[in-house]
Amino acid sequence: ATIRGALRAERDDLLTVVLPQSMEKQTKESQELLERVDDIIEMPQNDEMSLDVASRTCNSYLLSQTDQLISFAFHESTTVIEATKEAKELDMVVTVLYL
């Protein structure tokens, strides 16, 4: 939904998508959508991991690259909520917006 929204706003120049695995591991629908994105970072080194573990690894990497986190989450979004907890443990500024 976030990618679709950014593309709809015609500001794809501001969009960077970080995939927890390689493009080949994404669903066909996701691959078709991602074809419209110019700036994609893939993590093929996580291809042998389950998506859950790869996502957690990816989130930890992203947290190591910044000093604050703003996230949008559903109350049942365990991976996103865990990333916010990790960010708080790293004494980062954390904002969570629940959808």
Short mmCIF file of C-alpha atoms in Angstrom, two decimals:
data_model
loop_
_atom_site.label_atom_id
_atom_site.label_comp_id
_atom_site.label_asym_id
_atom_site.label_seq_id
_atom_site.Cartn_x
_atom_site.Cartn_y
_atom_site.Cartn_z
CA ALA A 1 0.00 0.00 0.00
CA THR A 2 2.86 2.38 0.79
CA ILE A 3 4.53 1.76 -2.55
CA ARG A 4 1.26 2.21 -4.43
CA GLY A 5 0.62 5.47 -2.57
CA ALA A 6 4.06 6.87 -3.36
CA LEU A 7 3.71 5.93 -7.02
CA ARG A 8 0.22 7.44 -7.15
CA ALA A 9 1.60 10.68 -5.72
CA GLU A 10 4.04 10.71 -8.64
CA ARG A 11 6.97 11.20 -6.25
CA ASP A 12 8.73 7.93 -6.89
CA ASP A 13 11.97 9.94 -6.88
CA LEU A 14 11.57 10.07 -3.08
CA LEU A 15 10.90 6.33 -2.77
CA THR A 16 13.49 3.74 -1.80
CA VAL A 17 12.26 0.18 -1.27
CA VAL A 18 14.39 -2.19 0.81
CA LEU A 19 13.54 -5.84 0.25
CA PRO A 20 14.42 -8.34 2.98
CA GLN A 21 15.33 -10.85 0.24
CA SER A 22 16.02 -10.77 -3.50
CA MET A 23 13.47 -9.65 -6.07
CA GLU A 24 13.04 -13.27 -7.17
CA LYS A 25 11.71 -14.18 -3.72
CA GLN A 26 8.88 -11.61 -3.96
CA THR A 27 5.40 -12.55 -5.12
CA LYS A 28 4.52 -12.05 -8.78
CA GLU A 29 2.18 -9.19 -7.83
CA SER A 30 4.92 -7.48 -5.80
CA GLN A 31 7.45 -7.94 -8.61
CA GLU A 32 5.09 -6.26 -11.08
CA LEU A 33 4.60 -3.31 -8.73
CA LEU A 34 8.32 -3.04 -7.97
CA GLU A 35 9.12 -2.82 -11.68
CA ARG A 36 7.83 0.77 -11.43
CA VAL A 37 10.28 1.66 -8.63
CA ASP A 38 13.70 3.07 -9.55
CA ASP A 39 15.51 2.72 -6.22
CA ILE A 40 15.37 -0.85 -4.85
CA ILE A 41 17.80 -2.39 -2.39
CA GLU A 42 17.73 -6.19 -2.33
CA MET A 43 19.18 -8.49 0.32
CA PRO A 44 19.81 -11.76 -1.54
CA GLN A 45 22.05 -12.95 1.30
CA ASN A 46 18.78 -13.55 3.20
CA ASP A 47 17.18 -15.75 0.51
CA GLU A 48 17.81 -18.96 2.44
CA MET A 49 16.02 -17.57 5.51
CA SER A 50 12.29 -17.66 6.07
CA LEU A 51 10.61 -14.36 5.22
CA ASP A 52 9.98 -13.71 8.92
CA VAL A 53 13.66 -14.09 9.85
CA ALA A 54 14.80 -12.18 6.74
CA SER A 55 12.44 -9.30 7.64
CA ARG A 56 13.78 -9.11 11.18
CA THR A 57 17.36 -9.15 9.88
CA CYS A 58 16.52 -6.43 7.37
CA ASN A 59 14.86 -4.28 10.04
CA SER A 60 17.89 -4.59 12.32
CA TYR A 61 20.14 -3.51 9.48
CA LEU A 62 17.92 -0.50 8.73
CA LEU A 63 17.89 0.51 12.40
CA SER A 64 21.70 0.45 12.41
CA GLN A 65 21.67 3.03 9.60
CA THR A 66 19.58 5.71 11.32
CA ASP A 67 18.91 7.43 14.63
CA GLN A 68 15.10 7.57 14.56
CA LEU A 69 12.17 5.43 13.46
CA ILE A 70 8.73 6.41 12.25
CA SER A 71 6.56 3.40 11.53
CA PHE A 72 3.01 2.63 10.51
CA ALA A 73 1.66 -0.57 12.01
CA PHE A 74 -1.45 -2.58 12.54
CA HIS A 75 -1.79 -3.81 16.13
CA GLU A 76 -1.07 -7.34 14.89
CA SER A 77 2.06 -6.29 12.93
CA THR A 78 4.47 -8.22 15.15
CA THR A 79 7.55 -7.66 12.97
CA VAL A 80 7.04 -3.88 12.87
CA ILE A 81 6.25 -3.72 16.57
CA GLU A 82 9.37 -5.76 17.36
CA ALA A 83 11.44 -3.31 15.28
CA THR A 84 10.04 -0.41 17.32
CA LYS A 85 11.00 -2.20 20.54
CA GLU A 86 14.50 -2.79 19.18
CA ALA A 87 14.77 0.88 18.23
CA LYS A 88 13.72 1.94 21.73
CA GLU A 89 16.35 -0.39 23.22
CA LEU A 90 18.90 1.42 21.02
CA ASP A 91 17.71 4.72 22.54
CA MET A 92 16.37 5.93 19.22
CA VAL A 93 13.56 8.42 18.78
CA VAL A 94 10.56 6.23 17.93
CA THR A 95 7.14 7.19 16.59
CA VAL A 96 4.54 4.51 15.89
CA LEU A 97 1.30 5.30 14.11
CA TYR A 98 -1.25 2.51 14.45
CA LEU A 99 -3.61 1.96 11.56
#
